[in-house]
Every structure is written in C-alpha cells, then in structure tokens.
Amino acid sequence: MYGHDPLSVIVLLALVGIGIAVVQYRWPTIGASIDVATKVLITLIGMLAFASGTSSGPASG
C-alpha cells in the first residue's frame, strides 16, 4: 500500500491535539511554548508550500 491511511492520520492528529491540551492544562508555560512553536511551524510549512507552488523557471524572451 502506498501513502498513509487517512483514518489513522486523523486519529494520530487527534491524539496529539489531546496531548497538547493536557500539557497546556497541567503546565501552562510549557503549553504556551508548544503553542507558539506549532504556529511558527505551520507558518513555515505554509510559506514553503506557497514558494514551491509559485516558483517558475527563467524568463524566456
């Protein structure tokens, strides 16, 4: 089988989200750090996706 099973990816993301929520509840400072790091990571992934989607070859005249 090629790729990943979508259901297992969704379950994994849900478990990670629950884990992060527990950390934020128990240790607010660590949770805030994880939250900021996650936002930075999502922003970088978005920038890379945008840059790779809009790149073009050299202009021909």
XYZ file of C-alpha atoms in Angstrom:
61
model
C 0.000 0.000 0.000
C 1.277 3.442 -0.895
C 0.752 6.531 1.258
C -0.927 6.690 4.627
C -4.338 5.559 5.818
C -6.394 8.771 6.230
C -8.262 7.453 9.272
C -5.056 6.659 11.141
C -3.641 10.099 10.304
C -6.784 11.775 11.665
C -6.678 9.645 14.822
C -2.982 10.426 15.314
C -3.583 14.170 14.909
C -6.491 13.999 17.370
C -4.324 12.195 19.942
C -1.543 14.754 19.511
C -4.078 17.554 19.977
C -5.428 15.954 23.139
C -1.884 15.508 24.434
C -1.054 19.150 23.798
C -4.285 20.221 25.524
C -3.360 18.163 28.595
C 0.112 19.719 28.691
C -1.386 23.213 28.369
C -3.767 22.475 31.236
C -1.170 20.961 33.569
C 1.811 23.175 32.695
C 0.659 26.487 31.176
C 4.157 27.809 30.396
C 5.224 24.692 28.512
C 1.855 24.609 26.760
C 2.260 28.207 25.624
C 5.714 27.396 24.255
C 4.331 24.418 22.346
C 1.515 26.601 21.008
C 3.935 29.238 19.703
C 6.237 26.615 18.198
C 3.288 24.953 16.456
C 2.140 28.262 14.966
C 5.662 29.003 13.718
C 5.917 25.527 12.186
C 2.557 25.875 10.428
C 3.599 29.294 9.108
C 6.886 27.920 7.749
C 5.132 24.992 6.077
C 2.650 27.411 4.507
C 5.458 29.654 3.260
C 7.306 26.691 1.762
C 4.153 25.420 0.072
C 3.436 28.865 -1.333
C 7.016 29.332 -2.529
C 7.172 25.933 -4.206
C 3.771 26.426 -5.836
C 4.563 29.818 -7.333
C 8.128 29.287 -8.495
C 8.736 29.445 -12.210
C 11.690 28.865 -14.447
C 13.838 31.546 -16.000
C 12.036 34.046 -18.167
C 12.429 33.469 -21.872
C 12.420 36.382 -24.203
